[in-house]
Amino acid sequence: MHGEYKVPGGKLVVADLDVVDEVVRRGRISGDFFLEPDDALERINGALTGVPVEMPVAQIAARVRGVLGEGVEMLGFSPEAVAVAVRRALMGATAWTDHAWEFVHDVPREPALQMALDEVLAEQVGSGERPPTLRIWEWASNAVIIGSFQSLANEVDLGGAAKHDVTVVRRISGGGAMFVEPGNTITYSLYVPESLVSGLSFVDSYAFLDDWVVGALNELGIAATYQPINDITSPAGKIAGAAQKRFAGGAVLHHVTMAYDMDAAKMVEVLRIGREKMSDKGTKSASKRVDPLRSQTGLDRAEVITRLVRTFANRYGLTDAGIDDETVAEAQRRVDSKFGTEEWLSRVP
């Protein structure tokens, strides 16, 4: 059994296991990490012997940590990273490069249709109708997107939304509210098979699925890091927020909204929670909490997108694709029956 885990911001850890009667009989760990002293690798491999195939990550990590002793230096990985690689091997997890990725840079669409497309495209990946896909969105109008479990009244000032011609929609994933304006936002979705995140906790899967974009931002000169659970930040401020939805059909939807530019004054007139967060943190201006990509890179939005996509393609490969008319039609049907209805928007009043 073979499993790989790229530590977000760290190194690759690879586990190759021989399993007999539901127990690891031999384990071999490798990767581009750094480890001192040299014989510590033999101890790590030895700790894997006898691991039952159902052992959870925490217990595997404890076994590894227990054999290391004093004076061992692990750079770019950890006992937990070893354990994740082992679990991924035992669960038959796939690697990024095991998949033929498609890339869709979609035309501008209205907010409710974007919500519906996310659901339809994820289901298509789960059923095998569509390969794993990276989609860059384009927005046709201003929007606030609230999380699946957020209270509409608590999150959004509907008077402020009407004043600024902002459409309010609810997505299928959890997390917080996002304020977007066409041209000021970069939004992308990953539609992936569940096998890609097998062996990862929900929290770890967020950083794992966005490691490529953190790397792309680093290449743009931004000291970006992932801040659990779901934020991408830099010393200058928050850059992006991520959210996920897992489907019974075996797909994972992971989508991210990044601030390219922003009208902070408008945002706080629309989002109630924005006012509360700023008050809690003693911050006078939203622009001090969110630092857009425009100010950090000096690049126009199209060039930032090109650079991000290029990083993904260089790492994992990408083939250009599109969204067919029937997929759009199905999404529109779901707008009419769900995402565009008052019942869905107010499911948590």
Short mmCIF file of C-alpha atoms in Angstrom, two decimals:
data_model
loop_
_atom_site.label_atom_id
_atom_site.label_comp_id
_atom_site.label_asym_id
_atom_site.label_seq_id
_atom_site.Cartn_x
_atom_site.Cartn_y
_atom_site.Cartn_z
CA MET A 1 0.00 0.00 0.00
CA HIS A 2 1.26 3.44 -0.96
CA GLY A 3 0.28 6.80 0.50
CA GLU A 4 1.59 10.34 0.16
CA TYR A 5 1.09 13.47 2.21
CA LYS A 6 2.48 16.89 1.32
CA VAL A 7 2.71 18.79 4.58
CA PRO A 8 1.22 22.27 3.97
CA GLY A 9 4.20 24.61 3.95
CA GLY A 10 6.48 21.62 4.53
CA LYS A 11 7.78 18.50 2.87
CA LEU A 12 6.46 15.36 1.19
CA VAL A 13 6.07 12.24 3.32
CA VAL A 14 5.57 8.89 1.56
CA ALA A 15 4.47 5.65 3.24
CA ASP A 16 4.88 2.24 1.60
CA LEU A 17 3.35 -0.56 3.63
CA ASP A 18 3.20 -4.34 3.50
CA VAL A 19 -0.06 -5.46 5.14
CA VAL A 20 -0.88 -9.03 6.15
CA ASP A 21 -4.06 -10.06 7.97
CA GLU A 22 -5.13 -6.46 8.55
CA VAL A 23 -1.83 -5.56 10.25
CA VAL A 24 1.20 -3.65 8.92
CA ARG A 25 4.07 -6.13 8.74
CA ARG A 26 6.57 -3.70 7.27
CA GLY A 27 6.54 0.05 6.85
CA ARG A 28 8.90 2.27 4.89
CA ILE A 29 8.80 6.06 5.20
CA SER A 30 10.55 8.28 2.65
CA GLY A 31 10.36 11.84 1.36
CA ASP A 32 12.20 15.11 0.87
CA PHE A 33 12.15 15.99 4.57
CA PHE A 34 15.16 16.43 6.88
CA LEU A 35 15.81 14.11 9.79
CA GLU A 36 18.62 13.88 12.34
CA PRO A 37 20.12 11.57 13.45
CA ASP A 38 20.05 9.33 10.43
CA ASP A 39 19.05 6.16 12.30
CA ALA A 40 15.83 7.81 13.48
CA LEU A 41 14.26 6.70 10.20
CA GLU A 42 14.81 3.06 11.16
CA ARG A 43 13.05 3.69 14.46
CA ILE A 44 10.11 5.35 12.68
CA ASN A 45 9.82 2.42 10.29
CA GLY A 46 9.99 -0.02 13.19
CA ALA A 47 7.17 1.77 14.99
CA LEU A 48 4.86 0.98 12.07
CA THR A 49 5.25 -2.78 12.44
CA GLY A 50 2.12 -4.17 14.05
CA VAL A 51 -0.09 -1.18 13.34
CA PRO A 52 -3.67 -2.42 12.78
CA VAL A 53 -5.22 -1.11 9.58
CA GLU A 54 -7.96 0.67 11.54
CA MET A 55 -5.62 2.53 13.92
CA PRO A 56 -6.39 6.28 13.88
CA VAL A 57 -3.88 9.00 13.10
CA ALA A 58 -3.44 10.10 16.73
CA GLN A 59 -2.44 6.62 17.87
CA ILE A 60 -0.04 6.08 14.95
CA ALA A 61 1.58 9.44 15.69
CA ALA A 62 1.93 8.48 19.35
CA ARG A 63 3.72 5.26 18.38
CA VAL A 64 6.14 7.19 16.18
CA ARG A 65 6.77 9.83 18.83
CA GLY A 66 7.36 7.13 21.41
CA VAL A 67 10.37 5.67 19.58
CA LEU A 68 12.12 8.94 18.78
CA GLY A 69 13.46 9.91 22.16
CA GLU A 70 15.59 12.96 22.88
CA GLY A 71 17.66 14.80 20.31
CA VAL A 72 15.70 13.92 17.16
CA GLU A 73 15.17 16.80 14.73
CA MET A 74 12.30 16.53 12.22
CA LEU A 75 12.33 19.38 9.71
CA GLY A 76 9.46 19.79 7.28
CA PHE A 77 7.42 16.97 8.82
CA SER A 78 6.29 15.52 12.15
CA PRO A 79 5.03 12.30 13.74
CA GLU A 80 1.52 13.45 12.78
CA ALA A 81 2.59 13.84 9.14
CA VAL A 82 3.99 10.30 9.17
CA ALA A 83 0.72 9.06 10.64
CA VAL A 84 -1.33 10.85 7.99
CA ALA A 85 0.77 9.34 5.19
CA VAL A 86 0.29 5.89 6.76
CA ARG A 87 -3.47 6.36 7.08
CA ARG A 88 -3.69 7.56 3.50
CA ALA A 89 -1.85 4.43 2.39
CA LEU A 90 -4.15 2.20 4.41
CA MET A 91 -7.26 3.94 3.04
CA GLY A 92 -6.15 3.85 -0.59
CA ALA A 93 -5.93 7.62 -0.87
CA THR A 94 -5.05 9.13 -4.23
CA ALA A 95 -2.45 11.80 -4.93
CA TRP A 96 -3.00 15.02 -6.89
CA THR A 97 -1.06 13.66 -9.84
CA ASP A 98 -3.18 10.50 -9.97
CA HIS A 99 -5.95 12.58 -11.55
CA ALA A 100 -6.41 14.27 -14.92
CA TRP A 101 -7.45 17.77 -13.84
CA GLU A 102 -9.71 20.01 -15.91
CA PHE A 103 -9.76 23.79 -15.73
CA VAL A 104 -12.85 25.94 -16.23
CA HIS A 105 -12.66 29.75 -16.28
CA ASP A 106 -16.35 30.40 -16.40
CA VAL A 107 -18.31 33.34 -17.81
CA PRO A 108 -19.92 35.83 -15.39
CA ARG A 109 -23.01 34.37 -13.74
CA GLU A 110 -25.55 35.62 -11.22
CA PRO A 111 -24.98 34.65 -7.57
CA ALA A 112 -27.79 32.10 -7.18
CA LEU A 113 -26.68 30.30 -10.35
CA GLN A 114 -23.12 30.16 -9.03
CA MET A 115 -24.40 28.45 -5.87
CA ALA A 116 -26.31 25.90 -7.92
CA LEU A 117 -23.40 25.25 -10.28
CA ASP A 118 -21.19 24.36 -7.35
CA GLU A 119 -23.64 21.66 -6.30
CA VAL A 120 -24.13 20.26 -9.80
CA LEU A 121 -20.43 20.17 -10.72
CA ALA A 122 -19.51 18.49 -7.44
CA GLU A 123 -22.14 15.82 -8.01
CA GLN A 124 -20.80 15.25 -11.52
CA VAL A 125 -17.31 14.62 -10.14
CA GLY A 126 -18.73 12.26 -7.53
CA SER A 127 -20.56 10.25 -10.19
CA GLY A 128 -17.55 10.14 -12.53
CA GLU A 129 -19.32 12.19 -15.17
CA ARG A 130 -16.68 14.92 -14.81
CA PRO A 131 -13.00 14.59 -13.84
CA PRO A 132 -11.64 16.55 -10.88
CA THR A 133 -11.92 20.22 -11.77
CA LEU A 134 -10.59 23.63 -10.84
CA ARG A 135 -13.09 26.39 -11.65
CA ILE A 136 -12.42 30.12 -11.56
CA TRP A 137 -15.66 32.03 -11.12
CA GLU A 138 -16.69 35.37 -12.59
CA TRP A 139 -19.46 37.31 -10.86
CA ALA A 140 -22.22 39.06 -12.79
CA SER A 141 -23.32 41.25 -9.86
CA ASN A 142 -22.51 42.25 -6.28
CA ALA A 143 -23.28 39.58 -3.72
CA VAL A 144 -23.15 38.49 -0.12
CA ILE A 145 -22.85 34.73 0.27
CA ILE A 146 -23.78 33.44 3.70
CA GLY A 147 -22.83 30.04 5.06
CA SER A 148 -25.31 27.19 5.13
CA PHE A 149 -25.90 27.49 8.87
CA GLN A 150 -25.72 31.26 9.37
CA SER A 151 -28.65 33.41 10.45
CA LEU A 152 -29.69 35.75 7.66
CA ALA A 153 -30.83 38.46 10.09
CA ASN A 154 -27.69 38.26 12.20
CA GLU A 155 -25.26 38.36 9.28
CA VAL A 156 -26.74 40.76 6.73
CA ASP A 157 -28.11 44.28 6.90
CA LEU A 158 -30.76 43.90 4.22
CA GLY A 159 -31.21 47.66 4.02
CA GLY A 160 -27.53 48.10 3.34
CA ALA A 161 -27.64 45.31 0.76
CA ALA A 162 -30.52 47.02 -1.08
CA LYS A 163 -28.75 50.38 -0.93
CA HIS A 164 -25.65 48.97 -2.61
CA ASP A 165 -27.48 46.64 -5.05
CA VAL A 166 -26.13 43.51 -3.36
CA THR A 167 -27.81 40.15 -3.95
CA VAL A 168 -27.88 37.91 -0.88
CA VAL A 169 -27.60 34.14 -1.40
CA ARG A 170 -26.94 31.10 0.76
CA ARG A 171 -24.38 28.44 -0.17
CA ILE A 172 -24.38 24.74 0.69
CA SER A 173 -21.14 24.84 2.70
CA GLY A 174 -20.66 26.14 6.22
CA GLY A 175 -18.46 29.00 7.32
CA GLY A 176 -18.90 32.75 7.34
CA ALA A 177 -20.35 35.42 5.09
CA MET A 178 -18.42 36.70 2.08
CA PHE A 179 -18.85 40.09 0.40
CA VAL A 180 -18.01 40.13 -3.31
CA GLU A 181 -18.00 42.64 -6.12
CA PRO A 182 -17.22 41.82 -9.77
CA GLY A 183 -13.64 42.72 -10.48
CA ASN A 184 -12.73 42.95 -6.79
CA THR A 185 -12.91 39.25 -5.98
CA ILE A 186 -11.19 36.05 -7.08
CA THR A 187 -13.30 32.98 -6.34
CA TYR A 188 -12.40 29.41 -7.20
CA SER A 189 -13.80 25.96 -6.54
CA LEU A 190 -12.14 22.58 -6.45
CA TYR A 191 -14.35 19.58 -7.17
CA VAL A 192 -12.39 16.53 -6.04
CA PRO A 193 -12.98 12.85 -5.33
CA GLU A 194 -13.08 11.95 -1.66
CA SER A 195 -10.07 9.70 -2.18
CA LEU A 196 -7.85 12.78 -2.52
CA VAL A 197 -8.46 13.72 1.11
CA SER A 198 -8.73 10.20 2.56
CA GLY A 199 -6.84 9.90 5.82
CA LEU A 200 -7.01 13.63 6.52
CA SER A 201 -9.07 15.26 9.23
CA PHE A 202 -11.55 17.88 8.11
CA VAL A 203 -9.27 20.62 9.43
CA ASP A 204 -6.17 19.19 7.73
CA SER A 205 -8.01 18.83 4.42
CA TYR A 206 -8.53 22.60 4.22
CA ALA A 207 -4.82 23.37 4.32
CA PHE A 208 -4.05 20.37 2.09
CA LEU A 209 -6.42 21.48 -0.67
CA ASP A 210 -5.13 25.05 -0.62
CA ASP A 211 -1.41 24.35 -0.29
CA TRP A 212 -1.01 25.06 -4.01
CA VAL A 213 -2.56 28.53 -3.77
CA VAL A 214 -0.49 29.43 -0.71
CA GLY A 215 2.54 28.42 -2.76
CA ALA A 216 1.35 30.55 -5.68
CA LEU A 217 0.92 33.55 -3.39
CA ASN A 218 4.42 33.00 -2.03
CA GLU A 219 5.72 33.08 -5.61
CA LEU A 220 3.96 36.44 -6.02
CA GLY A 221 6.01 37.75 -3.11
CA ILE A 222 3.27 37.46 -0.47
CA ALA A 223 4.21 35.81 2.83
CA ALA A 224 0.95 33.86 2.80
CA THR A 225 0.18 31.10 5.28
CA TYR A 226 -2.83 28.98 6.16
CA GLN A 227 -4.50 29.82 9.47
CA PRO A 228 -6.80 27.06 10.74
CA ILE A 229 -9.55 26.43 10.25
CA ASN A 230 -10.14 28.11 6.92
CA ASP A 231 -8.26 31.38 6.40
CA ILE A 232 -5.37 32.32 4.13
CA THR A 233 -3.49 35.22 5.69
CA SER A 234 -0.33 37.28 5.46
CA PRO A 235 1.39 39.65 7.90
CA ALA A 236 -0.57 42.46 6.23
CA GLY A 237 -3.98 40.86 6.89
CA LYS A 238 -6.47 38.22 5.80
CA ILE A 239 -6.47 37.36 2.09
CA ALA A 240 -9.08 34.65 1.70
CA GLY A 241 -11.58 32.32 3.35
CA ALA A 242 -12.35 28.72 2.41
CA ALA A 243 -15.36 26.47 2.89
CA GLN A 244 -16.14 22.82 2.16
CA LYS A 245 -19.04 20.49 1.53
CA ARG A 246 -18.80 16.70 1.40
CA PHE A 247 -21.27 14.77 -0.71
CA ALA A 248 -22.69 11.31 -0.14
CA GLY A 249 -21.72 10.43 -3.71
CA GLY A 250 -18.01 10.61 -2.88
CA ALA A 251 -17.10 14.17 -3.91
CA VAL A 252 -15.70 17.10 -1.96
CA LEU A 253 -16.46 20.71 -2.85
CA HIS A 254 -13.80 23.14 -1.66
CA HIS A 255 -14.28 26.79 -2.58
CA VAL A 256 -12.34 29.93 -1.72
CA THR A 257 -13.06 33.64 -2.03
CA MET A 258 -10.03 35.91 -2.19
CA ALA A 259 -10.02 39.69 -1.88
CA TYR A 260 -8.35 41.28 -4.90
CA ASP A 261 -9.62 44.75 -3.98
CA MET A 262 -12.37 45.92 -1.65
CA ASP A 263 -14.65 48.75 -0.66
CA ALA A 264 -14.36 48.41 3.11
CA ALA A 265 -16.94 51.09 3.89
CA LYS A 266 -19.53 49.41 1.69
CA MET A 267 -18.81 46.00 3.16
CA VAL A 268 -19.51 47.07 6.73
CA GLU A 269 -22.81 48.66 5.67
CA VAL A 270 -23.89 45.28 4.30
CA LEU A 271 -22.38 42.77 6.73
CA ARG A 272 -23.43 43.02 10.38
CA ILE A 273 -20.85 40.46 11.46
CA GLY A 274 -18.11 42.60 9.93
CA ARG A 275 -18.95 45.38 12.40
CA GLU A 276 -18.88 42.94 15.34
CA LYS A 277 -15.56 41.39 14.36
CA MET A 278 -13.94 44.76 14.01
CA SER A 279 -15.33 45.85 17.36
CA ASP A 280 -14.14 42.65 19.05
CA LYS A 281 -10.63 43.14 17.73
CA GLY A 282 -10.51 46.83 18.42
CA THR A 283 -10.00 47.52 14.71
CA LYS A 284 -11.16 50.83 13.28
CA SER A 285 -11.18 49.85 9.63
CA ALA A 286 -12.04 46.68 7.72
CA SER A 287 -9.10 47.39 5.45
CA LYS A 288 -6.81 46.63 8.38
CA ARG A 289 -8.29 43.15 8.70
CA VAL A 290 -8.38 42.27 5.01
CA ASP A 291 -5.45 43.21 2.79
CA PRO A 292 -6.33 42.69 -0.86
CA LEU A 293 -4.09 41.08 -3.45
CA ARG A 294 -4.02 44.27 -5.49
CA SER A 295 -2.22 46.21 -2.77
CA GLN A 296 0.14 43.34 -1.98
CA THR A 297 1.16 42.50 -5.56
CA GLY A 298 0.60 45.59 -7.70
CA LEU A 299 -0.69 43.24 -10.43
CA ASP A 300 -4.01 43.48 -12.21
CA ARG A 301 -6.62 40.86 -11.41
CA ALA A 302 -6.24 38.91 -14.67
CA GLU A 303 -2.49 38.53 -14.10
CA VAL A 304 -3.00 37.32 -10.54
CA ILE A 305 -5.43 34.66 -11.81
CA THR A 306 -2.99 33.63 -14.55
CA ARG A 307 -0.22 33.20 -12.01
CA LEU A 308 -2.40 31.18 -9.64
CA VAL A 309 -3.60 28.84 -12.37
CA ARG A 310 -0.07 28.44 -13.72
CA THR A 311 1.12 27.22 -10.33
CA PHE A 312 -1.65 24.62 -10.18
CA ALA A 313 -0.91 23.48 -13.75
CA ASN A 314 2.81 23.20 -13.09
CA ARG A 315 2.21 21.07 -10.01
CA TYR A 316 -0.60 18.82 -11.13
CA GLY A 317 -1.41 19.44 -14.82
CA LEU A 318 -4.53 21.08 -16.25
CA THR A 319 -6.60 20.69 -19.41
CA ASP A 320 -8.94 23.49 -20.48
CA ALA A 321 -12.62 22.57 -20.37
CA GLY A 322 -16.03 24.22 -20.16
CA ILE A 323 -19.52 23.88 -18.75
CA ASP A 324 -22.05 22.41 -21.17
CA ASP A 325 -25.55 23.76 -21.71
CA GLU A 326 -27.28 20.87 -19.94
CA THR A 327 -25.20 21.44 -16.81
CA VAL A 328 -26.18 25.11 -16.81
CA ALA A 329 -29.82 24.15 -17.41
CA GLU A 330 -29.75 21.75 -14.47
CA ALA A 331 -28.21 24.44 -12.29
CA GLN A 332 -30.95 26.87 -13.35
CA ARG A 333 -33.58 24.32 -12.36
CA ARG A 334 -32.01 24.22 -8.92
CA VAL A 335 -32.05 28.00 -8.74
CA ASP A 336 -35.79 27.87 -9.37
CA SER A 337 -36.42 25.10 -6.85
CA LYS A 338 -33.83 25.89 -4.16
CA PHE A 339 -31.05 28.46 -4.38
CA GLY A 340 -33.19 31.32 -5.65
CA THR A 341 -36.06 30.74 -3.22
CA GLU A 342 -36.88 32.68 -0.08
CA GLU A 343 -37.29 29.36 1.73
CA TRP A 344 -33.64 28.44 1.14
CA LEU A 345 -32.29 31.91 1.86
CA SER A 346 -34.21 32.08 5.14
CA ARG A 347 -33.69 28.48 6.24
CA VAL A 348 -31.95 30.00 9.26
CA PRO A 349 -33.89 33.29 9.64
#
